[in-house]
Each structure stands twice: as C-alpha cells, then as structure tokens.
Amino acid sequence: MTDDKRQQAALSRLVWQSRMSMLLGWVLSAVGSSLTKGSSPALVVLSSLPAAWVAFYSTLENVEDMLSPLAVRLLGGLRPGRVLVACEVYDVVLLLGSLTAFSLGVPIGGVLAAYLVAASPLPLVLDIVEEIYGAEMAEFDPEMSFRFTTHFYSVSALVNNVVSVPVGVALTFVSPVLVLVANLVLSLIAIALRCLGARAEERAVLLGGEVEQDAQDEELFASSTAALAFLLRRPAVSPLSVLGRSFCAALSGSYVLIYVGTAHGHDFYLWLMVCTGLGSALGPQLGRRLRAAVGTATTLRVLAAASAAASLGAALLLPARSGLYAGCLMLVLVQTASWALVTSFVGERQVMLKGKQFLDATTWAQAAGALGGILGSWCALLLAADEDPRLSLLVCTGTFLALYLYLGRASGSPGTDQSDQSAGAR
C-alpha cells in the first residue's frame, strides 16, 4: 500500500470515528433536551406554568432563529468540535444550577421556565455548528459525510417527534425533577462522546490539511448580494428552496394535525403524531437512496412532485370521514418527502460548497428556513387550518409545485453534475 493510500485510509477512519462519536453524543444530548422541552406543556396542564408560556416560548425560539445569519458569522471561524463540547458543558452548568435552585425551594415551574429560556439559544447554535462540522468532514470524505448527515436528520426526527417529547410529558406527571436529572446524566455522557469526536476531528484536519478556497469562488462571494445571486442560480443549495420547503412544512403541520385531533379524538391525534414522526425519520434515508440511484437533480424534483401530490391528496380526502385514513396516510407521505428534501438540501450544501461559500449559503439557508416556518405557521392560522385544512393544504400543494419548477433548473447548475456522478458511482 502506498503512503498516499495509507494516509487516505487513516483519514477515512478518523472521519468515521469523529462522525460516529458526534452522532451518538448528539443523540444523547437531544434526548435530554427533548425530555425537558416536553415537560413544558405538561407543567401548563399541571398549572405550574401559565398557558401564555407556550406562546411566549414559541415566539422566543422564532426570534432566535431569525438571528441565525449573525450566529453563522460568529461561529464560522471556530473549531466546530470544540463549540459542540462547549455547548454541552453550558447545558450541564444550567442543569446543575436548576437542580440547586429547586433544592433551595424555588417552585419547579419557575426553575424549568428559567432553564428553558437560558438554554433556548442552544438548538440554533447546535444546528449551525453541526452543519459547519459536516461541511468540514465532507472536505475529506463527501459521501461518508452525506450518509452521516442523513443519519443525523433521521435520528433527529425520531428522537424529537416520536420518543423524547411524549416521555418527557410522562416523566413530568410522575416528578418534574426527574426530567432535569435525566437530562443531566445524558448530557454528561454526551460530553465524553463529543470530546472523542472533537479529538478525531482535529486529527483529521491535521492529517488532511486545510482545503484551499478557489480564488474565483472567493470573488463570486465577495459580497452578500453576490453570494445570494450565486445561490439562487443553484436550486439545490438555494435559500429559496429552503424557504419554500419550510413554508410547506408549516402549512401541512401542527394546525392540520390539530384539526384531525379535534374532529376525530385525542387517541387518533396521538397515533397520527407518531406516524408522521416515523415518516420524518424515514424521509432522510429515502432521499439518500434516491440520490444514489438517480442523482441529485432528479431526486429533488421527484421529492417535490411527491410532496405536491400527497398534499393535494390530503386536501381532497381529509374532510370526508370515509377518507380519513387515506388522508392521514397522505399527511405521513408529505412529512416523509419533506424531510427527504431538507436533508438533501443540507447534504448538497456540505458537499458542493466550501469555505466562505458554505458559510454564506448556511447564513441564507438558516434565515430562509426560519422565515418560511413563521410565514407558514401564520398562513395556516389565517386560513383556519385547525378548523378546515383544505385551503391550507391546497396552498401547500401550489407551493410544492412552484418548488418543483424551480428545482427543475438544478440539472443545469454547476456543481450538481459532479455530485450526481459521485452518488451514482457508488
């Protein structure tokens, strides 16, 4: 074996070790955070927090998401592995402070509310840094990085939508302090795994060397306007694609599920939540396999078309009791295709773009995703999706069709062909 091959093999092992440790660390951290977040509405039910708390916390998260461009600028020059470890340490400090406050007699509602407010920036920081970390690893092994990005989004959806929030609610009804203790234990284990991942990451960077940014690319991204113009011509990494998908996800999400629960009972609502959660976990894997089979451009168009068809089916079927089960199946399919889309967008951004290009693309994408989510939620509310989801789902269908047409330009986008060839070669 030549020296170059031995170095490449060692580099691949380090990348795999780093990504696996980071993925496992993230899973444990996310489980703990979701347990605590799930306790919030349960404390409202127990009258430990006012009903207005839910609206306040949701608004706080949306405002912080809109600050994502600033966060990308601040975090872009830091070692992502070290930032991830620092976030876990910060979370542990908050949890220890919360448990201390509770032991001193502070009401659990106030303790948990203070913890959630203090920890509210963490999801945004973690999302951004995970993307930066994924892009760094993609410089050394693009296809392995894409696979791990897919796994990250699958596990994220499964943990948040199916497992942790319901368990957090159940633990809160038993003893709210159990939620904080469980979060603390999981975060401590996550720190150890994150440290292992960060060490392997830095060794990989040292072994592989820094990837130089092409001078022409730096010139293309010399200003924010130039960066946006560059990205809009490439739908696979465009913030407009992210905005459209996020807008549709909100239109076909919470308020439509509330309609189903109101019209057909709480048990049906719970089962639908679980099924859509499973769909969101399967979606990223579906997107990765499609990409390997038919390439990026075709995958994006197929997913957008499938989302539009499923959304239209839900609009036609849901209002009729005879079409309830088929309509709910359509909602699950919308969720599955939608998560496959967002994972493809993130993965392509990590594989296609480097250095300043990637940071600028992430800046625009994070802002666009937050804006799309806010616009979609308010649009669904104004269209009374919780009382009759048809109009909201029809707007969702039209937006997915517009996204399909826009993504049709991806086949002519520079950089996409190279990604398609590498995916199809596997």
XYZ file of N, CA, C and O in Angstrom, residues 127-276:
600
model
N -27.473 23.442 15.654
C -27.824 23.192 14.253
C -26.776 23.778 13.311
O -26.340 23.131 12.347
N -26.380 25.019 13.579
C -25.413 25.692 12.706
C -24.053 25.006 12.779
O -23.417 24.729 11.753
N -23.604 24.718 13.994
C -22.273 24.131 14.152
C -22.242 22.713 13.590
O -21.227 22.285 13.022
N -23.341 21.956 13.737
C -23.397 20.622 13.136
C -23.241 20.718 11.615
O -22.588 19.882 10.991
N -23.852 21.737 11.004
C -23.698 21.927 9.561
C -22.254 22.271 9.197
O -21.693 21.742 8.232
N -21.638 23.173 9.971
C -20.250 23.550 9.705
C -19.337 22.337 9.885
O -18.430 22.085 9.082
N -19.578 21.580 10.933
C -18.793 20.371 11.187
C -18.973 19.371 10.039
O -18.001 18.769 9.561
N -20.222 19.183 9.579
C -20.476 18.270 8.469
C -19.764 18.706 7.198
O -19.228 17.879 6.456
N -19.735 20.018 6.944
C -19.036 20.530 5.758
C -17.537 20.301 5.868
O -16.870 19.982 4.888
N -16.987 20.455 7.076
C -15.561 20.214 7.279
C -15.210 18.756 6.995
O -14.232 18.447 6.323
N -16.029 17.822 7.499
C -15.791 16.404 7.256
C -16.008 16.050 5.775
O -15.366 15.156 5.242
N -16.916 16.767 5.121
C -17.191 16.488 3.704
C -15.994 16.819 2.822
O -15.851 16.271 1.728
N -15.126 17.702 3.276
C -13.932 18.016 2.503
C -13.020 16.801 2.373
O -12.273 16.668 1.410
N -13.076 15.893 3.342
C -12.199 14.730 3.352
C -12.870 13.478 2.787
O -12.215 12.644 2.171
N -14.190 13.336 3.025
C -14.908 12.156 2.528
C -16.358 12.562 2.278
O -17.218 12.384 3.145
N -16.670 13.117 1.098
C -18.003 13.679 0.845
C -19.139 12.677 1.016
O -20.164 12.996 1.618
N -18.974 11.463 0.490
C -20.083 10.517 0.535
C -20.338 9.997 1.947
O -21.480 9.798 2.353
N -19.274 9.765 2.716
C -19.470 9.363 4.108
C -20.161 10.478 4.876
O -21.058 10.236 5.687
N -19.759 11.718 4.609
C -20.381 12.853 5.288
C -21.859 12.951 4.945
O -22.693 13.218 5.808
N -22.191 12.719 3.669
C -23.599 12.783 3.265
C -24.405 11.712 3.987
O -25.531 11.947 4.430
N -23.833 10.506 4.119
C -24.540 9.436 4.823
C -24.782 9.808 6.280
O -25.869 9.584 6.812
N -23.768 10.380 6.930
C -23.938 10.749 8.329
C -24.913 11.907 8.498
O -25.654 11.971 9.484
N -24.930 12.839 7.548
C -25.933 13.903 7.593
C -27.339 13.315 7.509
O -28.255 13.739 8.225
N -27.499 12.323 6.647
C -28.784 11.636 6.532
C -29.165 10.973 7.846
O -30.298 11.100 8.327
N -28.220 10.248 8.442
C -28.499 9.578 9.711
C -28.827 10.600 10.798
O -29.715 10.373 11.638
N -28.114 11.726 10.779
C -28.357 12.768 11.773
C -29.805 13.263 11.718
O -30.476 13.378 12.748
N -30.282 13.533 10.513
C -31.645 14.038 10.385
C -32.680 12.958 10.684
O -33.756 13.250 11.236
N -32.394 11.711 10.348
C -33.322 10.629 10.667
C -33.460 10.465 12.176
O -34.572 10.386 12.719
N -32.321 10.404 12.850
C -32.345 10.227 14.301
C -32.961 11.448 14.975
O -33.709 11.329 15.953
N -32.653 12.637 14.435
C -33.237 13.869 14.976
C -34.759 13.813 14.951
O -35.432 14.101 15.952
N -35.313 13.423 13.816
C -36.768 13.346 13.696
C -37.344 12.286 14.615
O -38.380 12.491 15.272
N -36.684 11.135 14.690
C -37.180 10.049 15.532
C -37.151 10.440 17.002
O -38.131 10.239 17.737
N -36.033 11.015 17.428
C -35.876 11.378 18.833
C -36.893 12.446 19.238
O -37.581 12.336 20.261
N -36.997 13.489 18.417
C -37.839 14.622 18.804
C -39.325 14.358 18.615
O -40.144 14.723 19.463
N -39.689 13.716 17.509
C -41.096 13.606 17.157
C -41.782 12.352 17.668
O -43.011 12.307 17.756
N -41.013 11.320 18.001
C -41.639 10.049 18.365
C -41.365 9.663 19.816
O -42.243 9.152 20.508
N -40.134 9.922 20.294
C -39.731 9.348 21.573
C -39.729 10.369 22.712
O -40.510 10.265 23.664
N -38.851 11.363 22.629
C -38.486 12.147 23.804
C -39.600 13.029 24.354
O -39.799 13.097 25.573
N -40.304 13.735 23.478
C -41.343 14.650 23.965
C -42.449 13.892 24.711
O -42.820 14.277 25.827
N -43.000 12.786 24.159
C -44.002 12.043 24.931
C -43.458 11.501 26.258
O -44.159 11.527 27.282
N -42.205 11.025 26.257
C -41.614 10.516 27.503
C -41.426 11.657 28.495
O -41.640 11.485 29.706
N -41.022 12.826 28.007
C -40.866 13.980 28.884
C -42.175 14.366 29.560
O -42.204 14.699 30.749
N -43.249 14.300 28.808
C -44.570 14.581 29.383
C -44.899 13.566 30.477
O -45.347 13.927 31.571
N -44.656 12.275 30.191
C -44.965 11.227 31.164
C -44.128 11.389 32.435
O -44.644 11.271 33.560
N -42.813 11.671 32.281
C -41.951 11.856 33.457
C -42.381 13.056 34.290
O -42.306 13.035 35.516
N -42.824 14.110 33.616
C -43.261 15.310 34.328
C -44.449 15.010 35.220
O -44.541 15.516 36.356
N -45.373 14.197 34.748
C -46.537 13.842 35.554
C -46.145 12.993 36.767
O -46.817 13.012 37.787
N -45.010 12.250 36.656
C -44.525 11.471 37.800
C -43.788 12.378 38.781
O -44.108 12.459 39.965
N -42.752 13.078 38.277
C -41.982 14.020 39.092
C -41.172 14.908 38.167
O -40.254 14.416 37.488
N -41.463 16.210 38.115
C -40.759 17.097 37.186
C -39.242 17.106 37.361
O -38.503 17.262 36.389
N -38.765 16.902 38.601
C -37.329 16.944 38.820
C -36.618 15.781 38.135
O -35.431 15.866 37.792
N -37.334 14.671 37.890
C -36.747 13.542 37.172
C -36.299 13.938 35.771
O -35.323 13.411 35.243
N -37.037 14.860 35.175
C -36.696 15.318 33.830
C -35.326 15.998 33.828
O -34.476 15.736 32.966
N -35.081 16.863 34.821
C -33.802 17.556 34.909
C -32.661 16.588 35.204
O -31.572 16.698 34.636
N -32.901 15.625 36.086
C -31.862 14.648 36.427
C -31.510 13.800 35.204
O -30.329 13.556 34.907
N -32.539 13.332 34.485
C -32.293 12.524 33.287
C -31.515 13.320 32.242
O -30.568 12.807 31.612
N -31.874 14.576 32.057
C -31.174 15.442 31.109
C -29.709 15.606 31.510
O -28.802 15.548 30.670
N -29.466 15.773 32.804
C -28.098 15.958 33.302
C -27.242 14.722 33.020
O -26.108 14.835 32.522
N -27.757 13.541 33.333
C -26.998 12.301 33.118
C -26.674 12.121 31.633
O -25.533 11.808 31.253
N -27.667 12.342 30.779
C -27.450 12.180 29.342
C -26.445 13.202 28.802
O -25.611 12.885 27.948
N -26.501 14.422 29.328
C -25.571 15.467 28.863
C -24.131 15.164 29.272
O -23.188 15.442 28.518
N -23.942 14.587 30.463
C -22.589 14.243 30.901
C -21.978 13.165 30.000
O -20.798 13.240 29.633
N -22.778 12.161 29.634
C -22.279 11.134 28.719
C -22.011 11.747 27.340
O -21.022 11.413 26.669
N -22.888 12.671 26.928
C -22.713 13.326 25.626
C -21.415 14.109 25.566
O -20.751 14.156 24.522
N -21.011 14.734 26.681
C -19.756 15.492 26.700
C -18.582 14.576 26.387
O -17.687 14.920 25.589
N -18.572 13.383 27.006
C -17.478 12.444 26.759
C -17.414 12.052 25.280
O -16.332 12.021 24.675
N -18.564 11.780 24.686
C -18.601 11.393 23.272
C -18.212 12.564 22.361
O -17.491 12.384 21.378
N -18.682 13.748 22.700
C -18.326 14.930 21.908
C -16.813 15.179 21.963
O -16.208 15.571 20.957
N -16.197 14.962 23.127
C -14.751 15.161 23.250
C -13.990 14.183 22.356
O -13.008 14.563 21.692
N -14.447 12.922 22.326
C -13.828 11.941 21.441
C -13.965 12.364 19.982
O -13.017 12.277 19.196
N -15.165 12.834 19.610
C -15.400 13.271 18.242
C -14.554 14.478 17.875
O -14.004 14.561 16.767
N -14.430 15.438 18.807
C -13.647 16.647 18.540
C -12.172 16.303 18.374
O -11.473 16.878 17.524
N -11.673 15.356 19.188
C -10.267 14.964 19.076
C -9.994 14.312 17.714
O -8.989 14.625 17.056
N -10.880 13.419 17.290
C -10.712 12.774 15.983
C -10.838 13.789 14.855
O -10.128 13.715 13.842
N -11.739 14.776 15.031
C -11.911 15.821 14.015
C -10.623 16.615 13.822
O -10.167 16.830 12.693
N -10.004 17.019 14.928
C -8.798 17.837 14.823
C -7.628 17.036 14.256
O -6.794 17.576 13.526
N -7.574 15.754 14.578
C -6.536 14.905 13.980
C -6.764 14.757 12.476
O -5.809 14.741 11.687
N -8.040 14.652 12.061
C -8.349 14.544 10.632
C -7.952 15.815 9.896
O -7.385 15.767 8.794
N -8.250 16.963 10.501
C -7.888 18.242 9.877
C -6.371 18.358 9.752
O -5.837 18.802 8.728
N -5.645 17.937 10.805
C -4.185 17.995 10.781
C -3.616 17.059 9.726
O -2.671 17.414 9.002
N -4.194 15.859 9.600
C -3.700 14.884 8.641
C -4.058 15.266 7.206
O -3.247 15.150 6.292
N -5.298 15.742 7.017
C -5.768 16.039 5.666
C -5.342 17.395 5.154
O -5.283 17.627 3.946
N -5.048 18.310 6.085
C -4.665 19.654 5.658
C -5.895 20.475 5.326
O -6.978 19.961 5.072
N -5.762 21.763 5.377
C -6.853 22.666 5.050
C -7.082 22.695 3.549
O -6.133 22.771 2.767
N -8.331 22.623 3.136
C -8.668 22.712 1.721
C -8.676 24.178 1.305
O -9.386 24.995 1.888
N -7.877 24.501 0.318
C -7.776 25.902 -0.109
C -9.006 26.314 -0.894
O -9.541 25.566 -1.692
N -9.437 27.517 -0.651
C -10.594 28.056 -1.354
C -10.161 28.639 -2.682
O -9.164 29.373 -2.768
N -10.854 28.264 -3.720
C -10.532 28.762 -5.047
C -10.715 30.278 -5.100
O -11.700 30.815 -4.615
N -9.752 30.978 -5.706
C -9.799 32.445 -5.737
C -11.022 32.947 -6.468
O -11.619 33.961 -6.099
N -11.439 32.219 -7.521
C -12.620 32.650 -8.272
C -13.876 32.553 -7.409
O -14.757 33.407 -7.457
N -13.950 31.476 -6.578
C -15.099 31.333 -5.682
C -15.144 32.453 -4.658
O -16.199 32.955 -4.299
N -13.957 32.852 -4.129
C -13.924 33.953 -3.180
C -14.449 35.225 -3.830
O -15.166 36.012 -3.214
N -14.092 35.429 -5.101
C -14.545 36.627 -5.805
C -16.061 36.589 -5.999
O -16.743 37.601 -5.859
N -16.603 35.386 -6.325
C -18.048 35.253 -6.507
C -18.803 35.606 -5.232
O -19.910 36.125 -5.280
N -18.187 35.319 -4.062
C -18.843 35.538 -2.780
C -18.268 36.765 -2.068
O -18.242 36.820 -0.847
N -17.822 37.733 -2.854
C -17.191 38.906 -2.261
C -18.173 39.755 -1.463
O -17.785 40.493 -0.579
N -19.469 39.667 -1.751
C -20.469 40.422 -1.010
C -21.695 39.536 -0.799
O -21.862 38.507 -1.454
N -22.552 39.949 0.122
C -23.761 39.177 0.395
C -24.669 39.127 -0.828
O -25.304 38.101 -1.101
N -24.740 40.228 -1.568
C -25.568 40.254 -2.778
C -25.045 39.275 -3.818
O -25.810 38.533 -4.450
N -23.713 39.255 -4.002
C -23.109 38.320 -4.956
C -23.341 36.884 -4.519
O -23.619 36.003 -5.336
N -23.237 36.632 -3.207
C -23.463 35.281 -2.694
C -24.895 34.840 -2.952
O -25.139 33.706 -3.390
N -25.858 35.726 -2.692
C -27.259 35.374 -2.902
C -27.538 35.106 -4.376
O -28.225 34.135 -4.720
N -26.991 35.938 -5.261
C -27.191 35.730 -6.704
C -26.608 34.388 -7.139
O -27.219 33.646 -7.928
N -25.442 34.049 -6.627
C -24.802 32.770 -6.941
C -25.682 31.605 -6.494
O -25.906 30.644 -7.234
N -26.226 31.685 -5.265
C -27.013 30.586 -4.703
C -28.366 30.439 -5.392
O -28.845 29.320 -5.607
N -28.986 31.551 -5.747
C -30.304 31.477 -6.380
C -30.249 30.798 -7.743
O -31.253 30.252 -8.207
N -29.091 30.823 -8.383
C -28.930 30.140 -9.669
C -28.675 28.652 -9.505
O -28.600 27.929 -10.496
N -28.573 28.190 -8.264
C -28.300 26.783 -7.975
C -29.345 26.280 -6.990
O -29.125 26.294 -5.776
N -30.490 25.821 -7.483
C -31.619 25.474 -6.611
C -31.301 24.443 -5.537
O -31.918 24.452 -4.476
N -30.348 23.555 -5.779
C -30.030 22.520 -4.788
C -29.462 23.113 -3.504
O -29.554 22.492 -2.441
N -28.874 24.304 -3.575
C -28.301 24.953 -2.387
C -28.915 26.342 -2.163
O -28.387 27.128 -1.382
N -30.010 26.622 -2.817
C -30.606 27.957 -2.766
C -31.438 28.171 -1.500
O -32.197 27.287 -1.087
N -31.355 29.341 -0.884
C -32.217 29.638 0.265
C -33.693 29.686 -0.119
O -34.565 29.457 0.717
N -33.989 29.975 -1.388
C -35.380 29.993 -1.833
C -35.990 28.587 -1.745
O -37.165 28.433 -1.386
N -35.213 27.569 -2.050
C -35.692 26.193 -1.912
C -35.980 25.865 -0.455
O -36.993 25.245 -0.135
N -35.086 26.292 0.429
C -35.264 26.043 1.859
C -36.503 26.759 2.373
O -37.303 26.207 3.139
N -36.685 28.014 1.946
C -37.848 28.786 2.377
C -39.147 28.109 1.933
O -40.093 27.981 2.720
N -39.194 27.668 0.661
C -40.405 27.021 0.156
C -40.727 25.749 0.899
O -41.879 25.504 1.278
N -39.714 24.929 1.156
C -39.954 23.673 1.884
C -40.410 23.952 3.319
O -41.315 23.309 3.836
N -39.771 24.918 3.984
C -40.134 25.255 5.358
C -41.559 25.815 5.435
O -42.331 25.501 6.352
N -41.917 26.649 4.477
C -43.273 27.205 4.392
C -44.306 26.081 4.264
O -45.327 26.060 4.959
N -44.026 25.116 3.394
C -44.950 23.993 3.184
C -45.050 23.107 4.421
O -46.132 22.608 4.758
N -43.919 22.887 5.091
C -43.930 22.047 6.286
C -44.837 22.635 7.362
O -45.561 21.909 8.053
N -44.817 23.968 7.497
C -45.680 24.615 8.479
C -47.150 24.574 8.059
O -48.049 24.380 8.879
N -47.400 24.744 6.759
C -48.779 24.708 6.263
C -49.435 23.344 6.474
O -50.644 23.259 6.718
N -48.653 22.277 6.355
C -49.214 20.923 6.455
C -48.930 20.280 7.806
O -49.136 19.078 7.970
N -48.447 21.068 8.772
C -48.007 20.519 10.045
C -48.988 20.628 11.188
O -50.091 20.083 11.147
N -48.614 21.370 12.214
C -49.294 21.340 13.511
C -50.793 21.610 13.434
O -51.600 20.894 14.034
N -51.181 22.656 12.685
C -52.595 23.029 12.680
C -53.463 21.986 11.978
O -54.618 21.760 12.353
N -52.914 21.334 10.967
C -53.670 20.264 10.304
C -53.828 19.076 11.244
O -54.899 18.463 11.316
N -52.785 18.764 12.013
C -52.889 17.683 12.992
C -53.883 18.035 14.105
O -54.612 17.169 14.595
N -53.904 19.303 14.485
C -54.880 19.736 15.498
C -56.301 19.535 14.975
O -57.207 19.110 15.705
N -56.521 19.840 13.684
C -57.838 19.600 13.080
C -58.227 18.132 13.211
O -59.355 17.806 13.603
N -57.295 17.240 12.895
C -57.593 15.808 12.979
C -57.915 15.420 14.414
O -58.881 14.675 14.678
N -57.130 15.913 15.372
C -57.385 15.584 16.770
C -58.702 16.127 17.274
O -59.428 15.450 18.018
N -59.048 17.336 16.851
C -60.324 17.938 17.275
C -61.512 17.202 16.678
O -62.514 16.964 17.345
N -61.377 16.816 15.410
C -62.505 16.185 14.723
C -62.658 14.705 15.046
O -63.770 14.173 15.009
N -61.550 14.027 15.385
C -61.606 12.566 15.494
C -61.055 12.015 16.795
O -60.921 10.784 16.922
N -60.727 12.861 17.749
C -60.352 12.373 19.077
C -58.859 12.416 19.352
O -58.033 12.397 18.441
N -58.547 12.442 20.650
C -57.163 12.573 21.081
C -56.323 11.346 20.724
O -55.142 11.472 20.396
N -56.902 10.165 20.841
C -56.144 8.947 20.534
C -55.697 8.934 19.076
O -54.559 8.571 18.765
N -56.597 9.336 18.193
C -56.251 9.372 16.764
C -55.160 10.415 16.521
O -54.245 10.197 15.722
N -55.254 11.528 17.224
C -54.242 12.581 17.104
C -52.868 12.064 17.523
O -51.860 12.304 16.848
N -52.821 11.316 18.629
C -51.557 10.782 19.124
C -50.951 9.808 18.126
O -49.752 9.870 17.822
N -51.779 8.917 17.581
C -51.266 7.956 16.608
C -50.785 8.645 15.331
O -49.774 8.245 14.746
N -51.486 9.687 14.922
C -51.054 10.420 13.736
C -49.725 11.118 13.984
O -48.854 11.159 13.103
N -49.537 11.657 15.194
C -48.263 12.285 15.548
C -47.121 11.274 15.456
O -46.040 11.569 14.927
N -47.365 10.071 15.970
C -46.335 9.037 15.930
C -46.024 8.648 14.485
O -44.855 8.505 14.088
N -47.058 8.494 13.674
C -46.861 8.079 12.284
C -46.131 9.148 11.464
O -45.238 8.829 10.670
N -46.506 10.405 11.640
C -45.795 11.468 10.924
C -44.360 11.581 11.431
O -43.443 11.891 10.657
